[in-house]
Coordinates of C-alpha atoms in Angstrom, one line a residue:
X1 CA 87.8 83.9 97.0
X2 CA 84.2 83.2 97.1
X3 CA 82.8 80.5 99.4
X4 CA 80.0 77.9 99.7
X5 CA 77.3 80.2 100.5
X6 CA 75.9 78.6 103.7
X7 CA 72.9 81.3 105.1
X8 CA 74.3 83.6 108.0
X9 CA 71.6 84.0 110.1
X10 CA 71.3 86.0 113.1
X11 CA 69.5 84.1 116.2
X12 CA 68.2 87.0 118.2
X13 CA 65.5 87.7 115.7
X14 CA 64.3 84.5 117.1
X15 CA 65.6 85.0 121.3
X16 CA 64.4 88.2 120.9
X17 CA 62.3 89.3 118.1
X18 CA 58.6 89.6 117.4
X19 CA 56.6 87.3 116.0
X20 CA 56.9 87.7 112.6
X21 CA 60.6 87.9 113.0
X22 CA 61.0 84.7 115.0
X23 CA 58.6 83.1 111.9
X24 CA 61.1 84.7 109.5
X25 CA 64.0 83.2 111.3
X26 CA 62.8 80.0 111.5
X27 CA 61.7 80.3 107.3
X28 CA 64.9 80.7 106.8
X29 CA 66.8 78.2 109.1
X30 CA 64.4 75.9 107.5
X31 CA 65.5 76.6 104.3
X32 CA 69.1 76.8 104.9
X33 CA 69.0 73.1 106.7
X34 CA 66.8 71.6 103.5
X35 CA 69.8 73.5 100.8
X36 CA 72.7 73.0 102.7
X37 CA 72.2 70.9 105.7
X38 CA 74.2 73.8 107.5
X39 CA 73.6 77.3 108.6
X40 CA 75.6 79.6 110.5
X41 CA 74.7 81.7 113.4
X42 CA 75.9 84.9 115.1
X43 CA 74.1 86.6 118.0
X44 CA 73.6 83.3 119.3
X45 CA 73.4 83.7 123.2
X46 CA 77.3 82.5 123.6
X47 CA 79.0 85.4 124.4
X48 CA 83.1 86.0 122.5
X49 CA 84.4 86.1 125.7
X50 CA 83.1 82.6 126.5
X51 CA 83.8 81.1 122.8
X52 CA 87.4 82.6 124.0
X53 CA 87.8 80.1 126.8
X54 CA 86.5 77.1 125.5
X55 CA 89.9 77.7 123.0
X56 CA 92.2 78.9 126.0
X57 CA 90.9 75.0 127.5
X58 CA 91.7 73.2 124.9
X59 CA 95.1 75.3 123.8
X60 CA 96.2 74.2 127.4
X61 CA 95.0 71.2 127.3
X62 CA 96.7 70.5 124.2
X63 CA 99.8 71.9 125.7
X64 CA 99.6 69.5 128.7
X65 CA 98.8 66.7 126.3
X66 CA 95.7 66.1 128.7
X67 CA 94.1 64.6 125.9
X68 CA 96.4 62.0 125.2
X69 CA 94.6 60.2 127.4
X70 CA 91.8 60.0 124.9
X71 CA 92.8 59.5 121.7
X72 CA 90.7 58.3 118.5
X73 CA 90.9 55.0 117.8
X74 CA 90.9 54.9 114.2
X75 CA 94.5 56.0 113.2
X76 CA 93.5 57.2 110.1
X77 CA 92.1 60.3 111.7
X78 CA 94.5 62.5 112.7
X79 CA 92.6 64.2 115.9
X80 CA 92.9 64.2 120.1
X81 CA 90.1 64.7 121.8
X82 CA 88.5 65.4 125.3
X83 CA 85.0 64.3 125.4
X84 CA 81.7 65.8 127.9
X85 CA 78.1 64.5 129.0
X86 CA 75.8 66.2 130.5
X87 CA 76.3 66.4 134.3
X88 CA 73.1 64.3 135.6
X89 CA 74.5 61.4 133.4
X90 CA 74.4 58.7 136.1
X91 CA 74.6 55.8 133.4
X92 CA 78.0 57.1 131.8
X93 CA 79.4 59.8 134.6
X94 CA 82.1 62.1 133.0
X95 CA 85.6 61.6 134.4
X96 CA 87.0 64.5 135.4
X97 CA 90.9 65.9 136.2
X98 CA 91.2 66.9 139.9
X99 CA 90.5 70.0 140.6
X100 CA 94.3 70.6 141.5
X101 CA 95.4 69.4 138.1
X102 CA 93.3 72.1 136.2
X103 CA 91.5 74.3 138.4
X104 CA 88.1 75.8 137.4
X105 CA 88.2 73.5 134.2
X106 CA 84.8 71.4 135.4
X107 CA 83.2 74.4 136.4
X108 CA 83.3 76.3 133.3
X109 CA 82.9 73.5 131.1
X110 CA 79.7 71.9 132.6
X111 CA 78.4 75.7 132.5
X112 CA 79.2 75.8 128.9
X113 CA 77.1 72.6 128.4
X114 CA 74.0 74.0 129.6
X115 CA 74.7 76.9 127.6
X116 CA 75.0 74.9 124.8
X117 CA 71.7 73.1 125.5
X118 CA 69.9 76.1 125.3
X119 CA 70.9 77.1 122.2
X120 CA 69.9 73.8 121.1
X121 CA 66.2 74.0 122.5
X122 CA 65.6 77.4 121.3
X123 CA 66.6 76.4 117.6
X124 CA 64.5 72.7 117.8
X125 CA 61.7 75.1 118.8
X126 CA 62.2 77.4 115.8
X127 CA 62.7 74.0 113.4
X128 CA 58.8 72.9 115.1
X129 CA 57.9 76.1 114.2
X130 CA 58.9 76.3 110.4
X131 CA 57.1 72.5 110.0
X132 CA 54.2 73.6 111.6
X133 CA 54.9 71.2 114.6
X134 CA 53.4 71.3 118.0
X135 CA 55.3 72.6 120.1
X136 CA 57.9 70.8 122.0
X137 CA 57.9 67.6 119.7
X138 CA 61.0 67.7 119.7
X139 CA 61.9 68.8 123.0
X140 CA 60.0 66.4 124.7
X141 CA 62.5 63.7 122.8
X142 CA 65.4 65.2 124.3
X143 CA 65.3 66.6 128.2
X144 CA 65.7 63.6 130.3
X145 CA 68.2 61.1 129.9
X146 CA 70.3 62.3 126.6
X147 CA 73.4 61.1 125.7
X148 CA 74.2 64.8 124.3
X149 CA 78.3 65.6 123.8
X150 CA 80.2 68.5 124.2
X151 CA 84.0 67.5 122.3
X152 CA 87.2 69.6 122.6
X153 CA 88.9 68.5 119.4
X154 CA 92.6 69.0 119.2
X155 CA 94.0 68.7 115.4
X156 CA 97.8 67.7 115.3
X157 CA 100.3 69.6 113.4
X158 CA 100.8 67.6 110.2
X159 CA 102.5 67.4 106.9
X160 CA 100.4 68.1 103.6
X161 CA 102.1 65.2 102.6
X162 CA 100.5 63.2 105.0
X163 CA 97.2 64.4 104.0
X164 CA 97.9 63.6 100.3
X165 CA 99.0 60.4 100.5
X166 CA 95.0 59.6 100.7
X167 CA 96.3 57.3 103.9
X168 CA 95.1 59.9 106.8
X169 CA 93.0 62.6 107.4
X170 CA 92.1 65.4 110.0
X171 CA 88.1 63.7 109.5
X172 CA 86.9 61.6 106.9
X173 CA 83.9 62.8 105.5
X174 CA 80.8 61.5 107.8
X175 CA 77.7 62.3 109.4
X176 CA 76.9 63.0 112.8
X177 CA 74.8 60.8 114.8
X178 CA 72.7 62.9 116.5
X179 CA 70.2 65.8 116.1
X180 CA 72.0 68.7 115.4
X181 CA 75.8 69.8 116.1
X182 CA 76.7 73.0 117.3
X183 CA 80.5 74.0 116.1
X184 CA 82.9 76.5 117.0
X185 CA 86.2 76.4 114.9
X186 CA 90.1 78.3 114.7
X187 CA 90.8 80.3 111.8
X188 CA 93.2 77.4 110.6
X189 CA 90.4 76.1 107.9
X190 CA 90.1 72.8 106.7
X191 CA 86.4 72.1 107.6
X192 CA 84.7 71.3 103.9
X193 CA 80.8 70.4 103.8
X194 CA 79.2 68.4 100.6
X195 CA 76.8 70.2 98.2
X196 CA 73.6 68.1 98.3
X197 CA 72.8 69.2 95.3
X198 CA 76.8 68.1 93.6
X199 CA 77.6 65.4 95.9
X200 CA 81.1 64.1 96.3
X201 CA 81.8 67.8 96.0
X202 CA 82.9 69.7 99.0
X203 CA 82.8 73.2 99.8
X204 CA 85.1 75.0 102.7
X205 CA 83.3 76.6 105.7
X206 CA 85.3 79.8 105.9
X207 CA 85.1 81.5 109.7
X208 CA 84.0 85.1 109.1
X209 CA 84.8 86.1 113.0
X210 CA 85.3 84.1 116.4
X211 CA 81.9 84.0 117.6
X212 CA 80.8 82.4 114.3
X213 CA 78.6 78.9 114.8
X214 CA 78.0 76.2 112.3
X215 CA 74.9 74.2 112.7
X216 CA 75.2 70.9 111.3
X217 CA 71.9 68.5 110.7
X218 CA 72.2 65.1 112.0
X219 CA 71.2 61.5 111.2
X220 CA 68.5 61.1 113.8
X221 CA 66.7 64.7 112.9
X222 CA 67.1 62.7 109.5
X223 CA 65.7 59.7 110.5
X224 CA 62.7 61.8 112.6
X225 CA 61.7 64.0 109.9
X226 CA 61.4 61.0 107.5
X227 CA 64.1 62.5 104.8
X228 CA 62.5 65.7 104.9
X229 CA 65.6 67.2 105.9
X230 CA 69.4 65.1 105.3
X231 CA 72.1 65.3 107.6
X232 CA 75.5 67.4 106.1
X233 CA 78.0 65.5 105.0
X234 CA 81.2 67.4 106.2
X235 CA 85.3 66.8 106.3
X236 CA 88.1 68.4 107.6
X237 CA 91.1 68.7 105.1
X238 CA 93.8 70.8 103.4
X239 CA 92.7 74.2 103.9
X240 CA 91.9 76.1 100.5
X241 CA 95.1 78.2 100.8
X242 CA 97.6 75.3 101.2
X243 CA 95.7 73.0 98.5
X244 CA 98.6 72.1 95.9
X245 CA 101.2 72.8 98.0
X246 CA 103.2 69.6 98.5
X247 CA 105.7 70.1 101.4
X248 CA 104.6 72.0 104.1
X249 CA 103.1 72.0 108.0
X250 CA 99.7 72.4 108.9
X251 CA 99.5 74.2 112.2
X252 CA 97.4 72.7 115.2
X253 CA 93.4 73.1 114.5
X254 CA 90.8 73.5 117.5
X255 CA 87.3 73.2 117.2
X256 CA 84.6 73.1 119.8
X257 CA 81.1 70.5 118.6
X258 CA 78.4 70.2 120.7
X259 CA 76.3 66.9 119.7
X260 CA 72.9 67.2 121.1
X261 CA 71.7 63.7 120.8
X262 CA 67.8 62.3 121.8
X263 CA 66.7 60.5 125.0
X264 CA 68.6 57.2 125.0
X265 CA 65.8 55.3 125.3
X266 CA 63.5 57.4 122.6
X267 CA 62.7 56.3 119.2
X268 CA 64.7 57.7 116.5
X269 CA 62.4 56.2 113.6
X270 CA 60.2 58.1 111.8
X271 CA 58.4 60.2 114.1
X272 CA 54.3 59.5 113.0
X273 CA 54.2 63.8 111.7
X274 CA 56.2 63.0 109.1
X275 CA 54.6 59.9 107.5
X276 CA 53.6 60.2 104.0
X277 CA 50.2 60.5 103.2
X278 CA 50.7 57.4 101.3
X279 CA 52.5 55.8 104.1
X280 CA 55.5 55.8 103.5
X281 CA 58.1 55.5 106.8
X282 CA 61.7 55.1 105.6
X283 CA 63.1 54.7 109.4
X284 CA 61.7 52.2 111.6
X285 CA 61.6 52.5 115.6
X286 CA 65.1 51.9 117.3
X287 CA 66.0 53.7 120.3
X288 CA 68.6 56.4 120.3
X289 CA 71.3 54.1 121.7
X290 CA 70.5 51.4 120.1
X291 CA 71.0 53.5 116.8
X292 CA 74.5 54.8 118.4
X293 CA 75.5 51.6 119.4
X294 CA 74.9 50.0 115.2
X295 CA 77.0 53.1 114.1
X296 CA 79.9 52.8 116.6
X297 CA 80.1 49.1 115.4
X298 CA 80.2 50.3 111.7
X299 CA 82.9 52.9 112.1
X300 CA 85.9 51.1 114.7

């Protein structure tokens, strides 16, 4: 079965490489983000065996129903989650299980944050790179009091029928709200991104291997870079081998986003590198939460 053809790009060229391969990289992540507002990455810095306990959280989790606590409040998505902030968050402090109830589950998770955040930087510094940016630009919108996420997302077993019906969904097809995502997911399938170029068409993301990560652009990279680059629309659904069937189970789905979101207080307008020459500013200033706060009000 062929698939969307979303570039497969491998990040040590840029962690590791020369020069001219870390320009080469960042060519083409630059080109993959303006095509498909996606990419996918592989030698990324996350090692399998971590990827591999993220899962083994959120299978047990899941099996604890630990994240019942937590779930979405718009029925219509059929999805429990457990969400993460980044540790110096003073303003909204993570709530945590006791150590007793799951042992070593804070520790390894707020490690795999800063793991995630790194991968983040490296990549913003590559995208300031392909636009000819100065350097940090971006960074220095993003290091001191983010609002970044780190979501364990725990998909229900459900009934194609259910998903038929047109009544419920595993997501609706959306946007992020924040600079880029980060995304591990199970084999299951079911994730589906739009082709900019065909919209209202969606495409599957088909996982190749485990250590496999889809980048996702946001709305505020959108909103920074002026339209220069548009945040992917994306869904999760029937997975390609079940579509038609009419009675059936979908198994449970897992999948592991890491939002990296700006500096509450930053601007997310139209950052002045990307004004037209004749002017032109599509996004005017609002801060990062304010921004969060209007699309919250939107969407509940």
């Amino acid at each position: 079965m062929a698939t969307f053809p979303i570039p497969l790009l491998d990040a040590s060229l840029f962690t590791q490489g020369t020069e001219s391969q870390k320009l080469h990289f960042a060519n083409d992540l630059m080109a993959g983000f303006k095509r498909y507002g996606s990419v996918k990455l592989i030698n990324h810095e996350i090692p399998e065996e971590t990827v591999a306990g993220v899962f083994d959280w959120i299978s047990w989790l899941q099996c604890a129903r630990y994240g019942k606590i937590s779930p979405k409040t718009r029925s219509q998505d059929s999805r429990e989650n457990f969400d993460q902030g980044p540790a110096s968050d003073l303003q909204y402090p993570n709530r945590w299980p006791s150590e007793e109830e799951l042992p070593g589950f804070r520790t390894f998770m707020e490690s795999y944050f800063i793991t995630c955040e790194r991968v983040v930087l490296y990549l913003m510094s590559a995208l300031e790179l392909a636009m000819g940016l100065p350097a940090d630009c971006f960074h220095d919108r993003m290091l001191a009091v983010h609002g970044s996420e780190l979501r364990l997302n725990g998909y229900p077993e459900i009934d194609i029928a259910d998903l038929n019906s047109g009544t419920v969904s595993r997501i609706w097809p959306h946007t992020d709200i924040d600079i880029i995502t980060l995304l591990f997911q199970d084999g299951v399938g079911g994730l589906e991104i739009e082709d900019p170029n065909n919209l209202g068409h969606f495409e599957p993301v088909v996982r190749q291997g485990p250590t496999e990560m889809v980048v996702n652009i946001s709305a505020t990279l959108q909103r920074w870079s002026n339209d220069t680059l548009h945040a992917g629309v994306h869904q999760v659904t029937i997975p390609q081998g079940w579509k038609g069937k009419s009675e059936a189970g979908l198994a449970e789905r897992y999948s592991v986003p890491y939002l990296a979101k700006a500096d509450r207080e930053v601007s997310v307008g139209t950052l002045p590198e990307f004004v037209t020459a004749d002017g032109i500013v599509k996004y005017k200033p609002i801060s990062a939460l304010e921004f969060q706060q209007e699309r919250l009000s939107t969407a509940y």
